[in-house]
Structures are given as structure tokens and as C-alpha cells.
mmCIF file of C-alpha atoms and ligand atoms in Angstrom:
data_model
loop_
_atom_site.group_PDB
_atom_site.id
_atom_site.type_symbol
_atom_site.label_atom_id
_atom_site.label_comp_id
_atom_site.label_asym_id
_atom_site.label_seq_id
_atom_site.Cartn_x
_atom_site.Cartn_y
_atom_site.Cartn_z
ATOM 1 C CA UNK A 131 -22.173 -12.188 -18.100
ATOM 2 C CA UNK A 132 -20.237 -14.183 -15.813
ATOM 3 C CA UNK A 133 -17.441 -13.289 -13.864
ATOM 4 C CA UNK A 134 -14.917 -15.026 -12.114
ATOM 5 C CA UNK A 135 -12.738 -13.644 -8.866
ATOM 6 C CA UNK A 136 -9.881 -15.555 -8.066
ATOM 7 C CA UNK A 137 -10.245 -14.097 -3.927
ATOM 8 C CA UNK A 138 -12.379 -12.534 -1.664
ATOM 9 C CA UNK A 139 -12.066 -8.062 -2.172
ATOM 10 C CA UNK A 140 -13.379 -5.913 -0.035
ATOM 11 C CA UNK A 141 -17.183 -5.528 0.607
ATOM 12 C CA UNK A 142 -16.779 -2.380 -1.562
ATOM 13 C CA UNK A 143 -15.643 -4.277 -4.087
ATOM 14 C CA UNK A 144 -18.161 -6.941 -3.815
ATOM 15 C CA UNK A 145 -21.147 -4.367 -3.304
ATOM 16 C CA UNK A 146 -20.669 -2.627 -6.481
ATOM 17 C CA UNK A 147 -20.381 -6.121 -8.233
ATOM 18 C CA UNK A 148 -23.247 -7.962 -7.033
ATOM 19 C CA UNK A 149 -25.595 -4.674 -7.181
ATOM 20 C CA UNK A 150 -24.575 -3.480 -10.555
ATOM 21 C CA UNK A 151 -27.312 -6.129 -12.167
ATOM 22 C CA UNK A 152 -24.628 -6.550 -14.812
ATOM 23 C CA UNK A 153 -22.913 -9.921 -14.307
ATOM 24 C CA UNK A 154 -22.873 -13.243 -12.074
ATOM 25 C CA UNK A 155 -19.899 -13.453 -10.116
ATOM 26 C CA UNK A 156 -18.329 -16.288 -9.247
ATOM 27 C CA UNK A 157 -15.479 -16.668 -7.066
ATOM 28 C CA UNK A 158 -12.616 -19.020 -4.995
ATOM 29 C CA UNK A 159 -14.249 -17.670 -1.880
ATOM 30 C CA UNK A 160 -10.955 -17.761 0.737
ATOM 31 C CA UNK A 161 -8.735 -15.230 1.693
ATOM 32 C CA UNK A 162 -5.780 -17.332 0.399
ATOM 33 C CA UNK A 163 -4.362 -17.680 -3.429
ATOM 34 C CA UNK A 164 -6.707 -19.875 -5.783
ATOM 35 C CA UNK A 165 -4.996 -23.063 -6.903
ATOM 36 C CA UNK A 166 -3.912 -22.902 -10.237
ATOM 37 C CA UNK A 167 -6.539 -26.276 -11.656
ATOM 38 C CA UNK A 168 -9.478 -23.919 -9.835
ATOM 39 C CA UNK A 169 -8.440 -20.785 -11.627
ATOM 40 C CA UNK A 170 -8.132 -23.003 -14.954
ATOM 41 C CA UNK A 171 -11.544 -24.423 -14.561
ATOM 42 C CA UNK A 172 -13.476 -20.437 -12.376
ATOM 43 C CA UNK A 173 -12.441 -18.482 -15.566
ATOM 44 C CA UNK A 174 -14.239 -21.026 -18.529
ATOM 45 C CA UNK A 175 -16.112 -19.007 -20.626
ATOM 46 C CA UNK A 176 -16.121 -15.913 -18.523
ATOM 47 C CA UNK A 177 -16.531 -12.765 -19.928
ATOM 48 C CA UNK A 178 -14.618 -11.303 -16.900
ATOM 49 C CA UNK A 179 -12.068 -11.491 -14.360
ATOM 50 C CA UNK A 180 -10.976 -9.978 -11.689
ATOM 51 C CA UNK A 181 -7.661 -11.210 -10.610
ATOM 52 C CA UNK A 182 -4.707 -9.864 -7.553
ATOM 53 C CA UNK A 183 -1.226 -9.826 -8.313
ATOM 54 C CA UNK A 184 -0.396 -13.399 -6.955
ATOM 55 C CA UNK A 185 -2.658 -14.800 -9.600
ATOM 56 C CA UNK A 186 0.126 -15.660 -12.974
ATOM 57 C CA UNK A 187 -2.497 -14.283 -16.305
ATOM 58 C CA UNK A 188 -0.654 -16.358 -18.600
ATOM 59 C CA UNK A 189 -2.075 -17.923 -22.239
ATOM 60 C CA UNK A 190 -3.247 -21.163 -20.533
ATOM 61 C CA UNK A 191 -5.508 -19.021 -18.182
ATOM 62 C CA UNK A 192 -6.776 -16.817 -21.090
ATOM 63 C CA UNK A 193 -7.247 -20.034 -23.144
ATOM 64 C CA UNK A 194 -8.920 -21.847 -20.714
ATOM 65 C CA UNK A 195 -11.652 -18.739 -20.623
ATOM 66 C CA UNK A 196 -12.276 -18.945 -24.016
ATOM 67 C CA UNK A 197 -13.348 -16.381 -26.237
ATOM 68 C CA UNK A 198 -16.564 -15.015 -24.408
ATOM 69 C CA UNK A 199 -13.278 -12.843 -22.148
ATOM 70 C CA UNK A 200 -13.462 -9.096 -22.480
ATOM 71 C CA UNK A 201 -12.149 -7.365 -19.959
ATOM 72 C CA UNK A 202 -9.443 -8.447 -16.977
ATOM 73 C CA UNK A 203 -9.317 -6.269 -14.142
ATOM 74 C CA UNK A 204 -6.418 -6.570 -11.901
ATOM 75 C CA UNK A 205 -6.738 -5.094 -8.444
ATOM 76 C CA UNK A 206 -3.088 -4.199 -8.740
ATOM 77 C CA UNK A 207 -1.344 -1.015 -9.673
ATOM 78 C CA UNK A 208 1.565 -3.826 -11.093
ATOM 79 C CA UNK A 209 0.731 -5.453 -13.950
ATOM 80 C CA UNK A 210 3.616 -7.625 -14.657
ATOM 81 C CA UNK A 211 1.923 -10.691 -13.602
ATOM 82 C CA UNK A 212 -0.277 -10.380 -16.633
ATOM 83 C CA UNK A 213 0.801 -11.676 -20.522
ATOM 84 C CA UNK A 214 -0.145 -8.486 -21.858
ATOM 85 C CA UNK A 215 0.945 -9.966 -25.624
ATOM 86 C CA UNK A 216 -1.179 -12.400 -25.497
ATOM 87 C CA UNK A 217 -3.704 -10.657 -23.749
ATOM 88 C CA UNK A 218 -3.789 -8.244 -26.599
ATOM 89 C CA UNK A 219 -3.466 -10.470 -29.490
ATOM 90 C CA UNK A 220 -7.259 -11.241 -27.763
ATOM 91 C CA UNK A 221 -8.171 -7.727 -27.765
ATOM 92 C CA UNK A 222 -8.730 -8.083 -24.145
ATOM 93 C CA UNK A 223 -9.326 -5.130 -22.516
ATOM 94 C CA UNK A 224 -7.369 -4.481 -19.281
ATOM 95 C CA UNK A 225 -8.140 -2.453 -15.607
ATOM 96 C CA UNK A 226 -5.252 -1.492 -12.791
ATOM 97 C CA UNK A 227 -5.195 0.525 -10.039
ATOM 98 C CA UNK A 228 -3.185 3.574 -10.231
ATOM 99 C CA UNK A 229 -3.139 6.438 -8.116
ATOM 100 C CA UNK A 230 -5.112 5.150 -5.322
ATOM 101 C CA UNK A 231 -2.846 3.622 -3.904
ATOM 102 C CA UNK A 232 0.398 5.509 -3.662
ATOM 103 C CA UNK A 233 0.119 7.433 -0.990
ATOM 104 C CA UNK A 234 -0.463 4.310 1.259
ATOM 105 C CA UNK A 235 2.740 2.864 -0.522
ATOM 106 C CA UNK A 236 4.752 6.038 -0.230
ATOM 107 C CA UNK A 237 4.006 6.138 3.172
ATOM 108 C CA UNK A 238 5.065 2.582 4.019
ATOM 109 C CA UNK A 239 8.318 2.865 2.024
ATOM 110 C CA UNK A 240 9.170 5.835 4.363
ATOM 111 C CA UNK A 241 8.384 3.964 7.275
ATOM 112 C CA UNK A 242 10.582 0.914 5.949
ATOM 113 C CA UNK A 243 13.248 3.444 5.267
ATOM 114 C CA UNK A 244 13.547 4.437 8.429
ATOM 115 C CA UNK A 245 12.742 1.636 10.613
ATOM 116 C CA UNK A 246 16.171 0.275 8.610
ATOM 117 C CA UNK A 247 18.291 3.160 9.244
ATOM 118 C CA UNK A 248 17.290 3.519 12.860
ATOM 119 C CA UNK A 249 17.078 -0.001 12.907
ATOM 120 C CA UNK A 250 14.182 -0.305 14.858
ATOM 121 C CA UNK A 251 13.385 -4.211 14.357
ATOM 122 C CA UNK A 252 16.788 -4.693 16.249
ATOM 123 C CA UNK A 253 16.051 -1.912 19.153
ATOM 124 C CA UNK A 254 12.793 -4.031 19.525
ATOM 125 C CA UNK A 255 14.284 -6.722 19.819
ATOM 126 C CA UNK A 256 16.794 -6.000 22.403
ATOM 127 C CA UNK A 257 13.707 -4.397 24.964
ATOM 128 C CA UNK A 258 12.053 -7.626 24.539
ATOM 129 C CA UNK A 259 15.689 -9.824 25.087
ATOM 130 C CA UNK A 260 16.839 -8.066 27.944
ATOM 131 C CA UNK A 261 19.805 -6.741 25.594
ATOM 132 C CA UNK A 262 18.749 -3.539 26.825
ATOM 133 C CA UNK A 263 21.517 -2.925 29.776
ATOM 134 C CA UNK A 264 21.899 0.833 29.835
ATOM 135 C CA UNK A 265 21.902 3.757 27.125
ATOM 136 C CA UNK A 266 24.576 3.869 25.795
ATOM 137 C CA UNK A 267 26.761 6.269 22.811
ATOM 138 C CA UNK A 268 26.774 4.469 20.249
ATOM 139 C CA UNK A 269 24.834 1.695 20.541
ATOM 140 C CA UNK A 270 21.912 1.209 18.093
ATOM 141 C CA UNK A 271 23.435 3.906 16.359
ATOM 142 C CA UNK A 272 22.005 4.298 12.448
ATOM 143 C CA UNK A 273 22.132 6.707 9.605
ATOM 144 C CA UNK A 274 19.898 9.620 9.840
ATOM 145 C CA UNK A 275 17.568 10.953 6.718
ATOM 146 C CA UNK A 276 18.566 15.247 7.903
ATOM 147 C CA UNK A 277 20.718 16.251 5.134
ATOM 148 C CA UNK A 278 21.352 13.316 3.060
ATOM 149 C CA UNK A 279 21.146 12.493 -0.376
ATOM 150 C CA UNK A 280 17.946 10.544 -1.852
ATOM 151 C CA UNK A 281 17.704 8.393 -4.742
ATOM 152 C CA UNK A 282 15.004 7.111 -6.125
ATOM 153 C CA UNK A 283 14.620 4.894 -8.858
ATOM 154 C CA UNK A 284 11.240 5.099 -10.727
ATOM 155 C CA UNK A 285 10.196 8.698 -9.188
ATOM 156 C CA UNK A 286 6.718 8.482 -7.229
ATOM 157 C CA UNK A 287 5.628 10.687 -4.038
ATOM 158 C CA UNK A 288 7.799 10.403 -0.762
ATOM 159 C CA UNK A 289 8.361 12.713 1.726
ATOM 160 C CA UNK A 290 11.667 14.250 1.797
ATOM 161 C CA UNK A 291 11.957 15.294 5.514
ATOM 162 C CA UNK A 292 14.289 18.040 4.487
ATOM 163 C CA UNK A 293 16.609 15.706 2.468
ATOM 164 C CA UNK A 294 19.437 18.132 1.131
ATOM 165 C CA UNK A 295 19.533 15.973 -2.361
ATOM 166 C CA UNK A 296 17.132 13.997 -4.302
ATOM 167 C CA UNK A 297 17.854 12.292 -6.806
ATOM 168 C CA UNK A 298 15.638 10.294 -9.331
ATOM 169 C CA UNK A 299 16.250 8.139 -12.541
ATOM 170 C CA UNK A 300 14.006 6.438 -14.339
ATOM 171 C CA UNK A 301 13.665 6.679 -18.657
ATOM 172 C CA UNK A 302 12.188 10.227 -18.695
ATOM 173 C CA UNK A 303 12.525 13.494 -16.621
ATOM 174 C CA UNK A 304 9.453 14.705 -14.659
ATOM 175 C CA UNK A 305 8.179 17.673 -14.819
ATOM 176 C CA UNK A 306 6.422 17.198 -11.143
ATOM 177 C CA UNK A 307 9.874 16.566 -9.390
ATOM 178 C CA UNK A 308 10.210 20.122 -9.329
ATOM 179 C CA UNK A 309 7.570 20.168 -6.271
ATOM 180 C CA UNK A 310 10.511 18.402 -4.772
ATOM 181 C CA UNK A 311 13.833 19.512 -6.240
ATOM 182 C CA UNK A 312 14.306 16.022 -7.833
ATOM 183 C CA UNK A 313 17.267 16.645 -10.333
ATOM 184 C CA UNK A 314 16.924 13.537 -13.031
ATOM 185 C CA UNK A 315 20.434 11.896 -13.134
ATOM 186 C CA UNK A 316 21.858 8.557 -15.087
ATOM 187 C CA UNK A 317 21.559 6.172 -12.862
ATOM 188 C CA UNK A 318 25.532 6.000 -12.054
ATOM 189 C CA UNK A 319 24.955 9.016 -10.567
ATOM 190 C CA UNK A 320 21.781 8.370 -8.297
ATOM 191 C CA UNK A 321 23.558 5.013 -6.820
ATOM 192 C CA UNK A 322 27.021 6.054 -6.093
ATOM 193 C CA UNK A 323 26.054 9.599 -4.606
ATOM 194 C CA UNK A 324 22.667 8.507 -3.144
ATOM 195 C CA UNK A 325 22.656 7.969 1.581
ATOM 196 C CA UNK A 326 19.363 6.388 0.699
ATOM 197 C CA UNK A 327 18.493 4.715 -2.635
ATOM 198 C CA UNK A 328 14.183 3.953 -2.826
ATOM 199 C CA UNK A 329 13.945 1.803 -6.050
ATOM 200 C CA UNK A 330 9.774 2.203 -6.917
ATOM 201 C CA UNK A 331 10.097 1.506 -10.538
ATOM 202 C CA UNK A 332 7.969 -0.990 -12.745
ATOM 203 C CA UNK A 333 8.894 -4.784 -13.001
ATOM 204 C CA UNK A 334 10.038 -4.830 -16.615
ATOM 205 C CA UNK A 335 12.947 -6.857 -19.053
ATOM 206 C CA UNK A 336 14.881 -3.905 -18.564
ATOM 207 C CA UNK A 337 14.490 -3.549 -14.479
ATOM 208 C CA UNK A 338 14.798 -7.117 -14.119
ATOM 209 C CA UNK A 339 17.747 -7.839 -11.928
ATOM 210 C CA UNK A 340 19.061 -4.108 -12.163
ATOM 211 C CA UNK A 341 19.740 -3.933 -8.480
ATOM 212 C CA UNK A 342 22.775 -6.502 -8.583
ATOM 213 C CA UNK A 343 26.400 -7.118 -7.668
ATOM 214 C CA UNK A 344 27.603 -4.271 -10.183
ATOM 215 C CA UNK A 345 24.701 -1.885 -8.926
ATOM 216 C CA UNK A 346 25.897 -2.588 -5.158
ATOM 217 C CA UNK A 347 29.532 -2.319 -5.696
ATOM 218 C CA UNK A 348 28.812 1.628 -6.674
ATOM 219 C CA UNK A 349 26.844 2.152 -3.830
ATOM 220 C CA UNK A 350 28.651 3.643 -0.435
ATOM 221 C CA UNK A 351 29.213 1.196 2.246
ATOM 222 C CA UNK A 352 26.825 3.149 4.671
ATOM 223 C CA UNK A 353 24.318 3.864 2.514
ATOM 224 C CA UNK A 354 20.682 2.257 2.769
ATOM 225 C CA UNK A 355 18.259 0.332 0.183
ATOM 226 C CA UNK A 356 15.237 0.333 0.261
ATOM 227 C CA UNK A 357 12.645 -1.935 -2.515
ATOM 228 C CA UNK A 358 8.899 -1.915 -2.460
ATOM 229 C CA UNK A 359 8.384 -2.072 -5.905
ATOM 230 C CA UNK A 360 8.729 -6.023 -6.993
ATOM 231 C CA UNK A 361 11.164 -8.378 -5.337
ATOM 232 C CA UNK A 362 12.430 -9.519 -9.105
ATOM 233 C CA UNK A 363 13.596 -5.695 -9.339
ATOM 234 C CA UNK A 364 16.894 -7.676 -6.931
ATOM 235 C CA UNK A 365 19.664 -10.526 -7.656
ATOM 236 C CA UNK A 366 18.927 -11.432 -3.840
ATOM 237 C CA UNK A 367 22.318 -13.408 -3.671
ATOM 238 C CA UNK A 368 24.348 -10.121 -4.561
ATOM 239 C CA UNK A 369 22.066 -8.209 -2.107
ATOM 240 C CA UNK A 370 22.921 -10.150 1.169
ATOM 241 C CA UNK A 371 26.632 -10.744 -0.083
ATOM 242 C CA UNK A 372 26.479 -7.030 -0.288
ATOM 243 C CA UNK A 373 25.158 -6.651 3.092
ATOM 244 C CA UNK A 374 27.236 -9.449 4.875
ATOM 245 C CA UNK A 375 30.191 -7.759 3.359
ATOM 246 C CA UNK A 376 29.625 -4.382 4.621
ATOM 247 C CA UNK A 377 29.374 -3.261 0.554
ATOM 248 C CA UNK A 378 26.239 -1.329 1.798
ATOM 249 C CA UNK A 379 24.683 -0.753 5.587
ATOM 250 C CA UNK A 380 21.090 -2.264 5.547
ATOM 251 C CA UNK A 381 18.424 -2.970 3.259
ATOM 252 C CA UNK A 382 14.756 -2.351 3.694
ATOM 253 C CA UNK A 383 12.041 -5.025 1.706
ATOM 254 C CA UNK A 384 8.339 -4.889 1.152
ATOM 255 C CA UNK A 385 8.793 -7.086 -1.686
ATOM 256 C CA UNK A 386 11.031 -10.356 -2.456
ATOM 257 C CA UNK A 387 11.168 -12.671 -4.315
ATOM 258 C CA UNK A 388 9.600 -15.805 -4.074
ATOM 259 C CA UNK A 389 6.548 -14.197 -1.722
ATOM 260 C CA UNK A 390 5.853 -15.161 0.808
ATOM 261 C CA UNK A 391 10.128 -15.765 1.457
ATOM 262 C CA UNK A 392 10.736 -18.804 3.141
ATOM 263 C CA UNK A 393 11.161 -18.663 6.879
ATOM 264 C CA UNK A 394 14.457 -20.282 6.486
ATOM 265 C CA UNK A 395 15.646 -17.711 3.879
ATOM 266 C CA UNK A 396 19.623 -16.335 4.150
ATOM 267 C CA UNK A 397 18.394 -12.471 3.713
ATOM 268 C CA UNK A 398 15.962 -13.660 7.286
ATOM 269 C CA UNK A 399 19.462 -13.934 9.267
ATOM 270 C CA UNK A 400 20.830 -10.539 8.989
ATOM 271 C CA UNK A 401 20.368 -7.899 11.546
ATOM 272 C CA UNK A 402 20.853 -5.236 9.054
ATOM 273 C CA UNK A 403 17.661 -6.499 6.581
ATOM 274 C CA UNK A 404 13.850 -5.507 7.138
ATOM 275 C CA UNK A 405 11.268 -7.502 5.285
ATOM 276 C CA UNK A 406 8.154 -6.725 5.158
ATOM 277 C CA UNK A 407 5.413 -9.101 3.470
ATOM 278 C CA UNK A 408 4.686 -6.879 0.829
ATOM 279 C CA UNK A 409 2.673 -4.105 2.255
ATOM 280 C CA UNK A 410 2.865 -1.290 0.776
ATOM 281 C CA UNK A 411 -1.158 -1.096 -0.105
ATOM 282 C CA UNK A 412 -2.305 -2.306 3.253
ATOM 283 C CA UNK A 413 -4.461 0.274 4.615
ATOM 284 C CA UNK A 414 -8.438 -0.334 4.984
ATOM 285 C CA UNK A 415 -9.553 2.650 3.462
ATOM 286 C CA UNK A 416 -6.722 2.022 0.222
ATOM 287 C CA UNK A 417 -7.555 -1.322 -0.677
ATOM 288 C CA UNK A 418 -11.232 -0.786 -0.291
ATOM 289 C CA UNK A 419 -10.653 2.197 -2.516
ATOM 290 C CA UNK A 420 -8.510 -0.601 -4.695
ATOM 291 C CA UNK A 421 -11.691 -2.848 -5.239
ATOM 292 C CA UNK A 422 -14.143 -0.022 -5.878
ATOM 293 C CA UNK A 423 -11.547 0.554 -8.639
ATOM 294 C CA UNK A 424 -11.373 -2.751 -9.698
ATOM 295 C CA UNK A 425 -15.012 -3.672 -9.444
ATOM 296 C CA UNK A 426 -15.871 -0.580 -11.574
ATOM 297 C CA UNK A 427 -13.458 -1.520 -14.077
ATOM 298 C CA UNK A 428 -14.153 -4.699 -14.334
ATOM 299 C CA UNK A 429 -17.956 -3.550 -15.338
ATOM 300 C CA UNK A 430 -16.962 -0.475 -17.551
ATOM 301 C CA UNK A 431 -14.967 -3.495 -19.516
ATOM 302 C CA UNK A 432 -18.194 -6.060 -19.688
ATOM 303 C CA UNK A 433 -20.316 -2.973 -20.538
ATOM 304 C CA UNK A 434 -18.176 -1.874 -23.355
ATOM 305 C CA UNK A 435 -17.862 1.412 -21.540
ATOM 306 C CA UNK A 436 -15.232 3.759 -20.333
ATOM 307 C CA UNK A 437 -12.972 2.173 -17.584
ATOM 308 C CA UNK A 438 -11.872 4.408 -14.871
ATOM 309 C CA UNK A 439 -8.567 3.140 -15.151
ATOM 310 C CA UNK A 440 -7.664 1.292 -18.228
ATOM 311 C CA UNK A 441 -4.313 0.114 -19.097
ATOM 312 C CA UNK A 442 -2.711 1.000 -22.496
ATOM 313 C CA UNK A 443 -0.348 -1.465 -23.808
HETATM 314 P P1 NDP B 779 4.212 4.315 -12.079
HETATM 315 O O1 NDP B 779 4.086 3.813 -13.296
HETATM 316 O O2 NDP B 779 3.480 5.778 -11.937
HETATM 317 O O3 NDP B 779 5.901 3.931 -11.627
HETATM 318 C C1 NDP B 779 6.691 3.316 -12.595
HETATM 319 C C2 NDP B 779 8.088 4.118 -12.700
HETATM 320 O O4 NDP B 779 9.087 3.066 -13.027
HETATM 321 C C3 NDP B 779 8.269 5.238 -13.489
HETATM 322 O O5 NDP B 779 9.031 6.298 -12.835
HETATM 323 C C4 NDP B 779 8.984 4.787 -14.644
HETATM 324 O O6 NDP B 779 10.263 5.546 -14.980
HETATM 325 C C5 NDP B 779 9.876 4.031 -13.690
HETATM 326 N N1 NDP B 779 10.536 2.540 -14.988
HETATM 327 C C6 NDP B 779 10.095 2.130 -15.501
HETATM 328 N N2 NDP B 779 11.197 1.420 -16.714
HETATM 329 C C7 NDP B 779 12.405 1.394 -15.590
HETATM 330 C C8 NDP B 779 13.344 1.742 -15.852
HETATM 331 N N3 NDP B 779 13.862 0.805 -17.306
HETATM 332 N N4 NDP B 779 14.369 2.081 -15.430
HETATM 333 C C9 NDP B 779 14.130 2.933 -14.409
HETATM 334 N N5 NDP B 779 12.924 3.519 -13.527
HETATM 335 C C10 NDP B 779 11.936 2.572 -14.918
HETATM 336 O O7 NDP B 779 3.784 2.971 -11.441
HETATM 337 P P2 NDP B 779 3.607 3.184 -9.567
HETATM 338 O O8 NDP B 779 4.843 4.313 -9.467
HETATM 339 O O9 NDP B 779 2.468 3.741 -9.547
HETATM 340 O O10 NDP B 779 4.264 1.726 -9.275
HETATM 341 C C11 NDP B 779 5.126 1.726 -9.657
HETATM 342 C C12 NDP B 779 5.471 -0.116 -9.213
HETATM 343 O O11 NDP B 779 5.796 -0.476 -7.855
HETATM 344 C C13 NDP B 779 4.364 -0.740 -9.672
HETATM 345 O O12 NDP B 779 4.879 -1.142 -10.639
HETATM 346 C C14 NDP B 779 4.305 -1.550 -8.299
HETATM 347 O O13 NDP B 779 5.362 -3.224 -9.306
HETATM 348 C C15 NDP B 779 4.822 -1.622 -7.148
HETATM 349 N N6 NDP B 779 4.115 -0.909 -5.903
HETATM 350 C C16 NDP B 779 4.214 -1.840 -5.124
HETATM 351 C C17 NDP B 779 3.345 -1.566 -4.014
HETATM 352 C C18 NDP B 779 3.713 -2.293 -2.739
HETATM 353 O O14 NDP B 779 2.950 -2.780 -2.038
HETATM 354 N N7 NDP B 779 5.061 -2.385 -2.544
HETATM 355 C C19 NDP B 779 2.323 -1.055 -3.752
HETATM 356 C C20 NDP B 779 2.223 -0.150 -4.898
HETATM 357 C C21 NDP B 779 3.216 -0.400 -6.074
HETATM 358 P P3 NDP B 779 9.982 6.348 -16.476
HETATM 359 O O15 NDP B 779 8.662 7.056 -16.232
HETATM 360 O O16 NDP B 779 10.642 7.258 -16.266
HETATM 361 O O17 NDP B 779 10.398 5.167 -17.303
HETATM 362 C C1 DGY B 780 0.137 -2.787 -6.254
HETATM 363 O O1 DGY B 780 -0.917 -2.608 -6.427
HETATM 364 O O2 DGY B 780 1.242 -3.400 -7.754
HETATM 365 C C2 DGY B 780 1.036 -3.853 -5.395
HETATM 366 O O3 DGY B 780 1.655 -4.511 -5.317
HETATM 367 C C3 DGY B 780 0.133 -3.986 -3.990
HETATM 368 O O4 DGY B 780 -0.978 -3.248 -3.826
#
């Protein structure tokens, strides 16, 4: 059976595919995204497709693949790049990589939150550019987590650092929230009462543009906003306005629209906005495990067997 990989993936995944004796692999042999024309060509006649979150898998790709396609395995937990309605219509199975990247993403989210709240990039810059003249009582002061209220939109696993209250919102209350004394509250309560807001929900039609002018206007002026979900959950013009008007204190973003964010983007001119290049799951070991899981998902789907992580939709 023929499979097409839209990118080079870590060797943990390549090894599984090349030694399984199940499929013949062809790939876009690069670390950069596959051009659309190459994707449409490469997928032709494939039984399996292993893709990344930067590949838009829509009706055009599925039509180009043709009727052989049995399984799509994405090397990501997010699946907003997949046209699930079209995939379902064609009876194609989908594998993804939940759980294995949760810890790495939670670590990065906390690191981003602290870097933003405690102004680390500004501090590093001042050391390099000679702005560090002496120890000064209020210079580079920020906001601490201790004693604060943290609000999480889409509760995942976050290290609470002795925070006073951990609020979360979503569609349903979570039993595991009890482990971190999480209180399930309406979104408005979370937005207005939190000192730190962490967005870690999936991108869906309901969450698209969720963090907009009205959202930011309900936040405390001293609150710090962090997004490690998907860029499109945030209206970036409204965020820029909130950051420059003093409506909110600071923002840390691991995800943006578009990606990469153009280097002349207004958000990059702000000292109170820290932008990272979508590195939530970027540890060597996590990416290796994701690659192996996506390869095993692909093999399971090709052979009509159980997939270790199959998306139900
Ligand atoms: P899960 O599916 O476990 O969690 C999704 C969360 O989104 C749930 O808590 C869910 O809450 C919440 N959610 C869904 N719809 C809404 C809504 N309308 N309003 C509020 N909350 C909502 O996925 P993960 O936690 O593993 O990952 C979440 C997302 O984070 C991924 O989809 C991906 O986009 C992003 N991600 C980014 C990474 C990075 O590198 N920056 C790394 C990993 C993930 P409920 O169950 O109550 O609906
Ligand atoms: C995902 O898996 O959805 C992340 O955005 C990248 O690991």
C-alpha cells in the first residue's frame, strides 16, 4: 500500500513505517511545508496520508487522493486543519496524537506565562543593550502567580504554583479538575476574575474569535493573557488594541494568525507581548513519540486494525 508523508518526520516514526513491511513510503523530503501542488500530486492513489497541522486537508486533497485513501494520520492533537465532514463522507479514518504532548505543552505554557508576566524578554534585552544601569525598585516589575487567580479556557494540565484559585471554563465540568481544586465557572466570571487567563481549547466554530474586544474589555487591567491553543481563537486586532490601551497588562502567544507571523506585524512592536513560534510540543522526546504514534496510527488504519489514537467524529 502506498502512503504519502507531507514532511520529513522524526526517525522514530520513519523507522516504524519503513520496517513494518506494510507500506511503500513516499514523502515530501524537506523540513519545510509541502507546496500545495506537490501535495495534490503526492497524495494521488495513496492508501494512507500522514500530514502536519500546516497542511489543509480538504475536499480538493481528498479528491486528488482518490478512492484508495483509507486513513489520515496527523502528527498533532489539533485537527482544525482537517475537513472532517468531507473525510467522514468518504469513510476515511483519522488518527491524531493526544496525551503524548500534554506535559510538554503545559510546561511551555507555564514558561510563556511566567516569561510574559515577569517580563523576561524585556529584561534580557536590557542586559544586552546597556539599559541595565542599576538595581531599581520598580524597574521591570511584573505580576507574580503566587496568590493569584488563574483562569483556563479548556482545562488541560497546568502546574498551579500555589495559586489561590484555579477557574476553568468549557462546555462541561471535568472530574479531574478536583485534583487541582479547579472551579468550573461561566466564561464571563473567568474573564473578569482572573489575574492570568490561559487559552488551551480546541479551535472550533464556537471558539473562533472568542477572545475579542468584548472579552478583553472584561479582563482586569493588570491581567496577563496567554494563548497556546490556535491563533484564530484570538482577534489579534482587538488584542493589539487591548495591549496598547492598557486594557490588559500583557500577552504571551505561542500561536498566531498567520503562522509564521510576519516580522512587521504590529504585535511584534509591543514590549508587553511575547510571541513564540508555535513550540508547545517541541521537546525532542515528545516529537519522537508523536512521530511514532502517528506512524502506528497510519499502519493500524491501513490494515483495518485498531489505531492507538483514533479520532471519533
Ligand atoms: P482536548 O481535546 O483534550 O481539549 C480541548 C479543550 O477545549 C477541552 O477542555 C474543551 O472543553 C475545550 N473546548 C472545546 N470547545 C470549547 C468551547 N466552545 N468553549 C470553551 N472550551 C472549549 O485537547 P488538548 O488539551 O490536548 O489540546 C487543546 C488544543 O490545544 C488542541 O486542539 C490544539 O489546537 C492546541 N495545542 C497546541 C499546542 C502548541 O504547540 N501550542 C500543543 C498541543 C495542543 P470541553 O470538553 O468542556 O468542551
Ligand atoms: C498540536 O499537536 O496540535 C500542536 O499544535 C503542535 O504539537
